[in-house]
Amino acid sequence: MRSDLEAIKTIDVRRHYKMGTNVISAVDGVSLTIRDGEFAALLGTSGSGKSTLMNLIAGLDRPSSGSILVHGRDLAQMTSEELAKYRRHTVGMVFQSFNLVPTMNLAENVELPMRFAEVDRAERNDRVQDALKRVRLSARLTHRPSELSGGEQQRAALARALVNRPKLLLADEPTGNLDSKTGEEIMNLIQELNSTLGTTVVMVTHERALAERYATRMIFLGDGKVLDAGEQLTTATVNIAGGVQ
Amino acid sequence: MKAYDLVELAGRNLREAVLRNSLTTIGIAVGVASLVAMLSLGVGLQQVFGKRLGRSGLFDTVIVASKQDFRTEDDRRNRPNMQSGEIKSLDDTARQTFEKISGVAEVYPEIRLTAELRFAVDGKAERPHFAAITALPTSANNSEAFEDLQGKFFSGPKAEEAIVLGEFARELLEMPEDTRQSDKQKLSNEDANRLIGKELTLRYAERATNNESAIAPSDSNKAKAADEAGANFDFSVVRREKKLKIVGVVNTEPYGGMRSVSRGRVFIPTGLAESMNFMQPSDLRTLMRASKGKTYMTLIVRANKPTQIPVIQETIKKMGFSTYSMQDASKTLRYVFIFLDMFLAIFGSLALAVASLGIMNTLVMAILERRREIGIMKALGASDIDVKKLFFVEAGAMGVLGGVLGTSLGWTIGRVINFGTNIWLQRQDIPTENFWYVPWWLVVGAMVFSVFVSLGSGLYPASRAAKLDPVQALRHD
């Protein structure tokens, strides 16, 4: 599914924060390109700038300077309304802490992005069912997040991220709060989506082993800079039932 | 985000913090109730006064006089030397013209005279009394003064009947002098029955028209000039007597026009008074003038509604007559009520102002509590406007609910207080009144105001929520 088209291109992206009199460079001149359909892992120690870069790509934050081109459109030049539209239709996000709305059941959580995208009401139910079926949570439609295990919550978050059929899936430490077995389950799902739907995946992680096992490319960050942009690894062969051969 | 999604999400959010949001809504309801109760009291009082004043006849009549007899300061200033030819006479033609003006209910002359009245109390010998007599049209029956009428009103416009004032009734009944002035107290039914149905003899001066000219025929030039001027209208004064049946006793003097210098103590129907051709003090003055027939000193023009008075007055003024009405006084009264309503509205709004702070507090608290949720929504594609709208709808929903509850509560409070006040009034032997009146515009206005205040209160929290940095919000625990 991978093509040579550029999905994401960052050009000398910087993100500085002021902390009192000090200026902290969370991202400091990052230039890299991620191609369409790639499964890229952003690796680095804590404070290396990987989450900040992820937020910039997600359109949740704006760079202090530089450009972030996603499918040719510069996020830095977009208005807040355009960025919201971009998040609605182009990006799906998965967080370490799942970030499901605790007062909504799973179906409602998954439906939420479709409300913002103004998807027709008649269509929503089918799409909710499909998304939850894909993450094998069809039986948990009416359950609230607090009634689910961590793995189930992350699967639900994944279903929610995909329900608007984004071209880009951004996962910030998706297995960080899960045990290794459940984490593996989630990673298999993400990999499956990448290979079957062709969704470009950018995953932030500090677990090198996980990245090596699932990602097609590893990008190393340190002190807000790209230490190693990494090259395309051998494409992992996906077993639909889960696991990598 | 589509409207139904906004409403659905807002409803869900409101239900999630049901206790806090209910308390806030009750706060708004109390504010609206206070506003509705205060304003409905103002409106009710205005209506009661308006109705009473309207029924007094003060505000729905225009008194018309000929410029010859009654000239205003403006007339004198603008036209100091009016020629007699310019002066319109207030005669039957003028009366008929006034009757045709749109909004005019009736036109009648103001008839007042002082006459001798003879009455025999309880079979004793007749005794003479002097009293001012006022003619009243049949429409005066609706006047407030006749609310506590003992007996009945005139049976017709020409009925040979009289209604006497309580004070004069006491005189007729030869009650002790010191009790006669107590006009606040009604005559006892027993005393009233001693008068009602009895005969009162009215002795008066009639203006009997002569057919011959009063100007000496020898002076032919003068007679000719007088004829041309239409002065062939002189009269004799003849003493007459008329038996009138007392049909009622009234406690307060009804409104009878402008010249209320001498207080009317006996009332007779205008139709009867006109047919009796009373000699009026003005007749002597009229005699000296060139006149083509019977003229009136003043005519009272009654409008269907007090609001029609300015137009009617202006129309008559343009015809060349002097007019007078109580509209200026009524304007002052209207201003008094506007200020009263404003004062009550401000007082009532205070509670709503406090309630609006409650909304603000609730929504600001909601932002703090839902910080992470707002971050999630933004990450999922909600725009700043979507978030702002969501908070606005929540504030608006509390406003609508508070408005409906508050209006009902205000209405109920009004009814309860009105009920209590009327029980008290009944015990004091005072006629009951509807002091609380909730008009439809107050219901709609209170609800709109409630929503408006709620949205205003939601303005700051909504914009604060919209500006929330999603990255910061998502980090929040």
XYZ file of C-alpha atoms in Angstrom:
722
model
C 0.000 0.000 0.000
C 3.002 2.305 0.450
C 3.604 4.782 -2.368
C 6.300 7.300 -3.120
C 3.898 10.187 -2.521
C 4.747 12.407 0.408
C 2.172 12.130 3.147
C 3.989 14.378 5.628
C 6.880 16.717 4.987
C 8.306 18.895 7.724
C 10.696 21.664 6.740
C 12.902 23.102 9.471
C 10.120 22.916 12.020
C 10.764 24.581 15.352
C 8.605 24.781 18.405
C 9.830 26.974 21.222
C 8.196 27.516 24.596
C 8.886 30.297 27.027
C 9.379 29.163 30.606
C 9.909 32.344 32.552
C 12.996 33.933 31.026
C 14.176 30.702 29.411
C 13.228 29.568 25.934
C 12.892 25.828 25.552
C 13.256 24.341 22.087
C 11.014 21.286 22.170
C 11.397 20.797 18.419
C 14.464 22.358 16.896
C 14.735 22.384 13.117
C 13.151 19.070 12.218
C 13.015 18.262 8.526
C 11.781 14.895 7.447
C 9.471 13.232 4.987
C 7.037 10.394 5.615
C 5.591 8.741 2.560
C 2.037 7.705 1.980
C 1.234 4.344 3.588
C 4.357 4.290 5.729
C 4.357 3.074 9.329
C 6.820 5.408 10.964
C 7.884 5.202 14.591
C 9.175 8.306 16.333
C 11.633 7.159 18.954
C 13.463 9.034 21.607
C 13.924 9.495 25.274
C 11.606 11.564 27.427
C 11.834 15.246 26.414
C 13.265 14.449 22.988
C 10.379 16.328 21.316
C 8.596 13.333 19.779
C 5.166 14.117 21.328
C 5.518 17.802 20.449
C 6.299 16.872 16.850
C 3.321 14.517 16.894
C 1.023 17.330 18.146
C 2.330 19.612 15.392
C 1.586 16.967 12.743
C -1.847 16.417 14.329
C -2.638 20.107 13.939
C -3.214 20.482 17.676
C -0.271 22.846 17.963
C 1.407 25.321 15.628
C 5.113 25.508 14.906
C 7.080 28.592 16.004
C 8.674 28.475 12.550
C 8.998 26.139 9.588
C 6.393 24.304 7.554
C 4.490 21.073 7.999
C 3.071 19.878 4.726
C 0.445 17.144 4.913
C -0.555 15.992 1.455
C 0.830 19.245 0.159
C -1.027 21.582 2.494
C 0.944 23.632 5.000
C -0.552 23.318 8.477
C 1.380 26.379 9.653
C -0.587 28.552 7.243
C -4.027 27.214 8.175
C -6.611 29.083 10.218
C -7.892 27.421 13.382
C -11.104 26.503 11.521
C -9.091 24.886 8.713
C -6.993 23.020 11.266
C -10.165 21.706 12.919
C -11.391 20.546 9.530
C -8.015 18.890 8.919
C -8.208 17.050 12.258
C -11.752 16.008 11.456
C -11.139 14.515 8.034
C -7.433 13.792 7.615
C -6.178 12.702 11.014
C -7.146 10.025 13.510
C -5.476 10.101 16.904
C -4.791 7.479 19.556
C -3.397 8.478 22.936
C -1.526 6.694 25.669
C -4.337 7.406 28.137
C -7.066 6.430 25.610
C -8.924 9.722 26.081
C -12.400 8.314 25.751
C -15.191 10.521 27.123
C -16.067 8.764 30.400
C -19.719 9.884 30.361
C -20.375 8.345 26.944
C -20.719 4.686 26.086
C -18.522 3.144 23.382
C -20.977 3.717 20.557
C -21.328 7.356 21.547
C -17.589 7.798 21.860
C -17.053 6.379 18.403
C -19.891 8.500 17.015
C -18.408 11.729 18.424
C -15.975 12.549 15.556
C -18.822 11.991 13.080
C -20.861 14.674 14.863
C -18.055 17.171 14.208
C -17.657 15.946 10.624
C -21.444 16.369 10.150
C -21.857 12.825 8.867
C -25.440 12.028 8.017
C -27.270 10.521 10.995
C -28.563 7.531 9.046
C -25.025 6.583 8.091
C -23.521 6.925 11.537
C -24.858 3.764 13.127
C -23.452 1.541 10.386
C -20.091 3.225 10.614
C -20.004 2.870 14.402
C -20.862 -0.834 14.064
C -18.196 -1.345 11.383
C -15.495 0.441 13.360
C -16.224 -1.471 16.554
C -16.425 -4.736 14.632
C -13.007 -4.063 13.144
C -11.548 -3.710 16.661
C -13.637 -6.645 17.865
C -15.787 -4.674 20.309
C -19.226 -5.191 18.770
C -20.509 -6.709 21.993
C -19.506 -3.689 24.067
C -21.479 -0.966 22.277
C -23.384 0.246 25.312
C -20.583 -0.063 27.827
C -18.978 2.956 29.351
C -15.160 3.213 29.268
C -14.942 2.562 32.997
C -16.528 -0.841 32.411
C -13.794 -1.901 29.988
C -10.234 -3.116 30.332
C -7.320 -0.944 29.201
C -6.915 -2.925 26.004
C -10.571 -2.651 25.193
C -10.482 1.067 25.828
C -7.549 1.505 23.478
C -9.306 -0.594 20.832
C -12.334 1.618 21.217
C -10.074 4.677 20.876
C -8.690 3.143 17.711
C -12.201 2.589 16.359
C -13.009 6.235 17.126
C -9.807 7.401 15.393
C -10.711 5.505 12.250
C -14.411 6.146 12.014
C -13.997 9.258 9.823
C -11.679 7.224 7.551
C -8.551 9.346 7.975
C -5.482 9.129 5.756
C -3.236 9.570 8.733
C -3.227 7.704 12.035
C -1.188 9.291 14.782
C -0.591 7.154 17.834
C 1.086 8.623 20.892
C 2.479 5.800 23.038
C -0.540 3.601 22.247
C 0.706 0.742 24.385
C 2.151 2.845 27.196
C -0.636 2.000 29.622
C -1.092 -1.603 28.583
C 0.536 -4.861 29.518
C 2.704 -6.469 26.862
C 0.106 -8.943 25.650
C -2.606 -6.315 25.268
C -0.071 -3.911 23.763
C 0.772 -6.508 21.168
C -2.873 -6.923 20.346
C -3.220 -3.168 19.760
C -0.082 -2.994 17.665
C -1.350 -5.849 15.499
C -4.528 -3.931 14.912
C -2.659 -0.766 13.953
C -0.440 -2.709 11.634
C -3.456 -4.372 10.095
C -5.040 -0.978 9.409
C -1.806 0.243 7.892
C -1.515 -2.664 5.567
C -5.159 -3.245 4.681
C -6.445 0.335 4.495
C -3.165 1.952 3.503
C -3.421 4.420 6.368
C -0.156 6.228 7.017
C 0.774 5.609 10.647
C 3.046 7.756 12.777
C 3.590 6.267 16.202
C 5.414 7.819 19.099
C 7.108 5.310 21.337
C 10.134 4.922 23.498
C 10.145 1.138 23.104
C 12.624 0.367 20.382
C 11.695 -3.310 20.287
C 8.086 -2.467 19.556
C 9.102 -0.088 16.794
C 11.453 -2.592 15.236
C 8.747 -5.218 15.250
C 5.907 -3.229 13.702
C 7.140 -0.025 12.083
C 8.473 0.147 8.562
C 10.691 3.067 9.496
C 12.249 4.374 12.707
C 13.010 8.056 13.228
C 15.177 8.898 16.223
C 14.812 12.232 17.968
C 16.953 13.786 20.642
C 16.832 17.313 22.126
C 14.244 18.301 19.552
C 16.426 17.333 16.601
C 16.312 14.411 14.211
C 19.209 12.161 15.159
C 18.448 9.551 12.563
C 15.687 9.888 9.988
C 15.938 6.172 9.385
C 15.387 4.457 6.112
C 12.684 2.160 5.026
C 12.944 -1.151 6.825
C 11.846 -4.362 5.280
C 8.101 -4.427 5.155
C 6.772 -6.579 7.904
C 4.536 -9.364 6.817
C 1.260 -9.151 8.517
C -0.714 -12.037 9.706
C -4.309 -10.933 9.764
C -4.977 -13.051 12.813
C -2.369 -11.028 14.642
C 1.333 -11.149 15.174
C 4.201 -10.634 12.801
C 6.091 -13.318 11.025
C -21.614 20.674 14.033
C -25.301 20.358 13.203
C -27.968 21.895 15.439
C -29.421 18.590 16.651
C -25.952 17.311 17.570
C -25.308 20.515 19.498
C -28.583 20.234 21.378
C -28.034 16.533 22.054
C -24.500 17.043 23.361
C -25.559 20.051 25.449
C -28.440 18.064 26.915
C -26.105 15.190 27.755
C -23.638 17.550 29.437
C -26.401 19.194 31.445
C -27.694 15.805 32.586
C -24.223 14.724 33.663
C -24.065 17.432 36.367
C -27.763 17.344 37.033
C -27.708 18.654 40.611
C -25.472 21.626 39.909
C -27.264 22.526 36.690
C -30.672 22.140 38.353
C -29.632 24.480 41.151
C -28.371 27.008 38.625
C -31.616 26.709 36.658
C -33.634 27.186 39.848
C -31.531 30.289 40.510
C -32.524 31.661 37.101
C -36.138 30.653 37.721
C -36.187 32.577 41.002
C -34.705 35.600 39.214
C -37.280 35.435 36.429
C -40.080 34.839 38.950
C -39.057 37.929 40.874
C -38.981 39.953 37.653
C -42.359 38.620 36.512
C -43.935 39.151 39.943
C -42.639 42.719 40.186
C -43.623 43.687 36.664
C -46.991 41.994 36.861
C -47.638 44.022 40.010
C -46.688 47.192 38.113
C -48.847 46.255 35.135
C -51.699 45.192 37.413
C -51.621 48.450 39.357
C -51.452 50.402 36.109
C -54.472 48.516 34.838
C -56.438 49.044 38.040
C -55.677 52.778 38.017
C -56.220 53.006 34.269
C -59.571 51.258 34.570
C -60.638 53.412 37.479
C -59.498 56.631 35.853
C -61.008 55.545 32.553
C -64.320 54.943 34.285
C -64.100 58.270 36.051
C -64.657 59.892 32.663
C -61.660 62.164 33.141
C -59.587 60.722 30.386
C -62.061 59.798 27.699
C -63.711 63.160 27.246
C -62.928 66.394 25.454
C -64.704 69.515 26.589
C -65.479 71.797 23.684
C -66.306 75.466 24.025
C -66.749 78.253 21.539
C -63.696 80.479 21.229
C -65.961 83.325 22.130
C -66.415 81.888 25.611
C -63.311 79.941 26.216
C -60.031 80.935 24.653
C -56.787 79.350 25.610
C -53.614 81.330 26.289
C -52.287 80.262 22.882
C -55.380 81.591 21.156
C -55.014 84.898 22.920
C -51.366 85.170 22.073
C -51.690 84.158 18.440
C -54.972 85.879 17.607
C -55.457 88.762 20.020
C -58.219 90.434 18.034
C -60.501 87.753 16.713
C -63.358 88.988 14.623
C -66.817 87.807 15.549
C -67.254 86.401 12.044
C -64.388 83.986 12.592
C -65.933 82.567 15.716
C -67.740 79.324 15.192
C -70.850 78.956 17.261
C -71.250 75.823 19.300
C -74.694 74.908 18.048
C -76.561 71.779 16.975
C -74.757 71.738 13.623
C -71.410 71.656 15.436
C -72.757 68.964 17.765
C -73.796 66.784 14.826
C -70.390 67.300 13.199
C -68.616 66.159 16.359
C -70.818 63.069 16.549
C -69.579 62.072 13.087
C -65.868 62.174 14.052
C -64.368 58.712 14.105
C -63.965 57.332 17.625
C -66.607 59.566 19.184
C -69.035 57.639 21.343
C -71.382 60.485 22.221
C -71.682 64.253 22.420
C -73.777 65.865 25.100
C -74.121 69.324 26.575
C -72.885 70.110 30.002
C -75.938 71.200 31.965
C -75.628 72.502 35.500
C -77.954 74.736 37.378
C -78.924 75.654 40.859
C -82.569 75.124 41.653
C -84.991 74.723 44.483
C -85.978 71.198 45.404
C -88.884 70.413 47.661
C -89.150 67.160 49.522
C -91.456 65.804 52.165
C -89.711 63.359 54.443
C -91.769 60.575 56.010
C -95.137 62.233 55.386
C -94.133 65.538 56.938
C -94.705 68.877 55.203
C -92.578 69.679 52.161
C -89.415 71.618 52.873
C -87.337 73.589 50.341
C -83.693 72.812 49.675
C -81.238 74.472 47.312
C -78.854 72.316 45.374
C -76.757 72.226 42.249
C -78.251 69.928 39.645
C -76.106 68.166 37.073
C -77.326 66.385 33.982
C -75.720 63.001 33.285
C -75.814 60.937 30.097
C -76.906 57.304 30.358
C -73.310 56.257 29.665
C -72.418 57.612 33.136
C -73.906 54.368 34.458
C -70.503 52.749 33.742
C -68.786 55.400 35.808
C -66.873 54.290 38.868
C -69.060 56.575 41.016
C -72.073 54.357 40.379
C -70.304 51.215 41.563
C -71.842 51.532 45.007
C -75.114 53.070 43.830
C -77.980 52.369 46.168
C -81.163 51.861 44.170
C -80.860 51.953 40.374
C -79.700 54.149 37.540
C -82.037 56.179 35.292
C -84.391 53.965 33.345
C -83.969 56.074 30.185
C -82.401 59.229 28.763
C -85.604 61.198 29.289
C -86.879 59.497 32.433
C -88.252 61.904 34.987
C -85.992 60.514 37.625
C -83.261 61.778 39.933
C -80.292 60.338 41.735
C -79.152 62.199 44.810
C -75.734 62.496 46.375
C -75.372 60.797 49.774
C -74.627 64.076 51.480
C -77.771 65.714 50.041
C -79.768 62.600 50.888
C -78.854 63.135 54.525
C -80.052 66.728 54.219
C -83.317 65.605 52.631
C -83.804 63.077 55.400
C -83.168 65.869 57.900
C -80.433 63.891 59.534
C -78.276 65.745 62.110
C -75.870 68.306 60.590
C -72.699 66.618 61.863
C -73.426 63.341 60.068
C -74.047 64.952 56.674
C -70.417 65.509 55.692
C -69.427 61.918 56.287
C -69.628 61.158 52.571
C -67.214 58.277 52.899
C -69.866 56.330 54.694
C -72.667 54.901 52.688
C -76.177 55.717 53.670
C -77.738 52.754 55.388
C -80.089 50.756 53.176
C -82.901 51.623 55.532
C -82.273 55.359 55.117
C -81.829 54.980 51.367
C -85.180 53.213 51.151
C -86.788 56.220 52.855
C -85.805 58.211 49.746
C -85.896 55.807 46.836
C -89.208 55.827 45.051
C -90.243 59.129 46.657
C -90.989 62.277 44.738
C -88.796 65.319 44.636
C -90.222 68.554 43.290
C -87.869 70.564 41.180
C -88.618 74.247 40.836
C -86.588 75.847 38.048
C -86.390 78.679 35.558
C -87.297 77.681 32.006
C -86.020 79.535 29.003
C -89.178 79.909 26.937
C -88.521 80.987 23.353
C -90.437 84.050 22.098
C -91.511 84.363 18.507
C -91.312 88.151 18.346
C -88.175 90.124 18.154
C -87.153 91.847 21.335
C -85.709 94.739 19.432
C -88.104 97.630 19.068
C -89.726 97.709 15.583
C -89.497 101.504 15.482
C -85.787 101.281 15.076
C -86.093 99.582 11.683
C -82.417 99.852 10.691
C -81.251 98.191 13.854
C -83.909 95.502 13.547
C -82.868 94.772 9.994
C -79.218 94.520 10.976
C -80.113 92.281 13.888
C -82.227 90.043 11.657
C -79.377 89.718 9.175
C -77.098 88.712 11.984
C -79.651 86.135 13.038
C -80.320 87.710 16.372
C -84.007 87.044 16.123
C -83.714 84.743 19.081
C -84.857 86.053 22.402
C -86.656 84.365 25.239
C -88.708 84.736 28.386
C -87.908 83.226 31.748
C -90.757 81.153 33.118
C -90.910 79.458 36.533
C -91.717 75.764 36.276
C -92.050 72.762 38.489
C -91.274 69.136 37.723
C -91.872 66.055 39.838
C -88.907 63.728 39.814
C -88.813 60.246 41.226
C -85.735 59.492 43.323
C -84.326 56.236 41.952
C -80.932 56.082 43.604
C -78.415 57.439 46.064
C -74.797 57.808 45.018
C -71.901 58.368 47.367
C -69.344 60.025 45.110
C -70.043 62.731 42.603
C -69.634 61.435 39.054
C -67.521 63.367 36.587
C -69.686 65.869 34.802
C -67.415 68.199 32.914
C -65.198 71.170 33.487
C -67.280 73.612 35.461
C -67.393 71.646 38.635
C -67.116 74.725 40.826
C -70.443 74.055 42.410
C -70.742 70.459 43.418
C -73.635 68.603 41.831
C -75.873 67.121 44.499
C -78.787 65.970 42.381
C -78.420 64.210 39.034
C -80.963 63.965 36.260
C -80.734 62.420 32.770
C -79.227 64.711 30.112
C -82.093 63.991 27.700
C -84.614 65.142 30.285
C -82.531 68.214 31.145
C -82.340 69.199 27.475
C -86.090 68.872 27.019
C -86.726 70.964 30.127
C -84.893 73.916 28.554
C -83.311 75.163 31.756
C -82.331 78.774 31.911
C -78.555 78.704 32.053
C -76.340 81.580 33.254
C -74.773 81.686 29.789
C -78.123 82.449 28.173
C -77.914 86.046 29.288
C -74.582 86.412 27.615
C -75.799 84.730 24.446
C -78.751 87.074 24.287
C -76.448 90.024 23.693
C -74.701 88.300 20.822
C -75.612 87.810 17.244
C -76.703 84.198 17.147
C -78.741 82.144 14.722
C -80.254 79.783 17.237
C -79.625 77.801 20.356
C -75.969 77.559 21.236
C -74.190 75.555 23.896
C -71.792 76.936 26.416
C -69.852 73.683 26.357
C -70.259 70.259 24.814
C -68.685 67.110 26.188
C -67.337 64.772 23.530
C -66.781 61.262 24.842
C -64.435 58.940 22.950
C -64.713 55.164 22.721
C -61.161 54.830 24.059
C -58.938 57.307 25.922
C -56.246 56.750 23.274
C -58.482 58.327 20.630
C -58.705 61.592 22.569
C -55.647 63.365 21.048
C -56.904 62.820 17.472
C -60.458 63.847 18.327
C -59.224 66.898 20.211
C -57.009 67.937 17.311
C -59.851 67.485 14.797
C -62.191 69.671 16.859
C -59.468 72.264 17.405
C -58.966 72.488 13.634
C -62.697 73.173 13.275
C -62.137 76.381 15.250
C -63.235 75.484 18.755
C -61.523 75.627 22.102
C -60.936 72.221 23.565
C -59.796 70.869 26.869
C -58.967 67.356 28.008
C -57.099 65.634 30.794
C -54.635 64.080 28.365
C -51.744 66.118 29.736
C -52.476 64.881 33.232
C -52.770 61.352 31.886
C -49.371 61.733 30.195
C -47.840 62.561 33.556
C -49.567 59.522 35.003
C -48.165 57.371 32.223
C -44.668 58.652 33.025
C -45.233 57.817 36.693
C -46.122 54.268 35.712
C -43.181 53.982 33.337
C -40.889 54.951 36.220
C -42.710 52.597 38.581
C -42.391 49.743 36.090
C -38.739 50.568 35.533
C -38.085 50.610 39.253
C -39.893 47.301 39.722
C -38.090 45.804 36.717
C -34.699 46.864 38.077
C -35.581 45.496 41.504
C -36.830 42.260 39.952
C -33.786 42.013 37.699
C -31.421 42.058 40.650
C -32.285 38.463 41.438
C -31.768 37.608 37.788
C -28.402 39.370 37.826
C -27.363 37.193 40.775
C -28.671 34.156 38.895
C -26.602 35.140 35.852
C -23.493 35.022 38.038
C -24.635 31.519 39.004
C -24.718 30.494 35.341
C -21.280 31.948 34.794
C -19.944 30.110 37.822
C -21.541 26.822 36.742
C -20.130 27.063 33.247
C -16.672 28.107 34.406
C -16.716 25.133 36.766
C -17.829 22.963 33.853
C -14.829 24.144 31.832
C -12.485 23.174 34.626
C -14.153 19.795 35.004
C -14.453 19.143 31.297
C -11.081 20.524 30.330
C -9.853 17.179 29.139
C -13.126 16.492 27.341
C -12.803 19.792 25.486
C -9.256 18.759 24.516
C -10.565 15.406 23.242
C -13.299 17.101 21.245
C -10.797 19.447 19.657
C -8.456 16.533 18.850
C -11.400 14.787 17.190
C -12.103 17.784 14.988
C -14.294 20.174 16.983
C -13.601 23.747 15.997
C -13.386 26.657 18.423
C -16.820 27.726 17.210
C -18.244 24.242 17.897
C -16.986 24.385 21.488
C -18.279 27.930 21.919
C -21.683 26.984 20.517
C -21.870 23.971 22.825
C -21.395 26.118 25.915
C -23.808 28.683 24.525
C -26.485 26.062 23.982
C -25.964 24.791 27.532
C -26.354 28.337 28.905
C -29.343 28.942 26.626
C -31.009 25.684 27.698
C -30.666 26.677 31.354
C -32.099 30.074 30.408
C -35.099 28.590 28.574
C -35.840 26.157 31.382
C -35.295 28.826 34.037
C -37.480 31.214 32.043
C -40.379 28.764 31.782
C -40.115 27.732 35.436
C -39.646 31.328 36.573
C -42.593 32.670 34.610
C -44.841 29.947 36.024
C -43.489 30.596 39.508
C -43.932 34.371 39.132
C -47.465 33.862 37.866
C -48.244 31.554 40.802
C -46.751 33.993 43.326
C -48.847 36.755 41.773
C -52.022 34.685 41.969
C -51.382 33.705 45.578
C -50.650 37.292 46.694
C -53.619 38.582 44.691
C -55.820 35.982 46.346
C -54.543 36.940 49.803
C -54.900 40.674 49.138
C -58.454 40.231 47.910
C -59.418 38.266 51.012
C -58.082 41.163 53.090
C -59.914 43.699 50.898
C -63.153 41.768 51.243
C -62.786 41.820 55.000
C -62.288 45.584 54.850
C -65.455 45.849 52.723
C -63.439 47.180 49.784
C -64.212 45.860 46.285
C -61.689 43.267 45.124
C -59.271 44.079 42.325
C -56.838 42.196 40.145
C -53.555 43.787 41.233
C -51.436 41.168 39.500
C -51.730 40.929 35.802
C -49.393 38.855 33.652
C -49.868 39.917 30.029
C -48.604 37.707 27.207
C -45.836 40.172 26.363
C -44.492 39.815 29.890
C -44.463 36.017 29.586
C -42.647 36.132 26.237
C -40.442 39.023 27.350
C -39.410 37.315 30.595
C -38.464 34.134 28.748
C -36.555 36.008 26.059
C -34.837 38.090 28.745
C -33.956 34.950 30.683
C -32.383 33.349 27.591
C -30.670 36.631 26.747
C -29.198 36.971 30.261
C -28.157 33.303 30.249
C -26.453 33.650 26.881
C -24.774 36.814 28.109
C -23.531 34.911 31.148
C -22.333 32.093 28.892
C -20.339 34.503 26.745
C -17.194 34.497 28.868
C -17.139 30.772 29.721
C -17.868 29.835 26.105
C -15.074 31.961 24.741
C -12.725 30.668 27.444
C -13.587 27.070 26.545
C -13.135 27.782 22.837
C -9.700 29.278 23.400
C -8.529 26.299 25.433
C -5.257 24.898 24.094
C -6.025 21.264 23.173
C -2.483 20.117 23.967
C -2.689 21.589 27.472
C -6.230 20.308 27.892
C -5.245 16.759 26.950
C -2.426 16.807 29.481
C -4.895 17.789 32.211
C -5.817 15.134 34.770
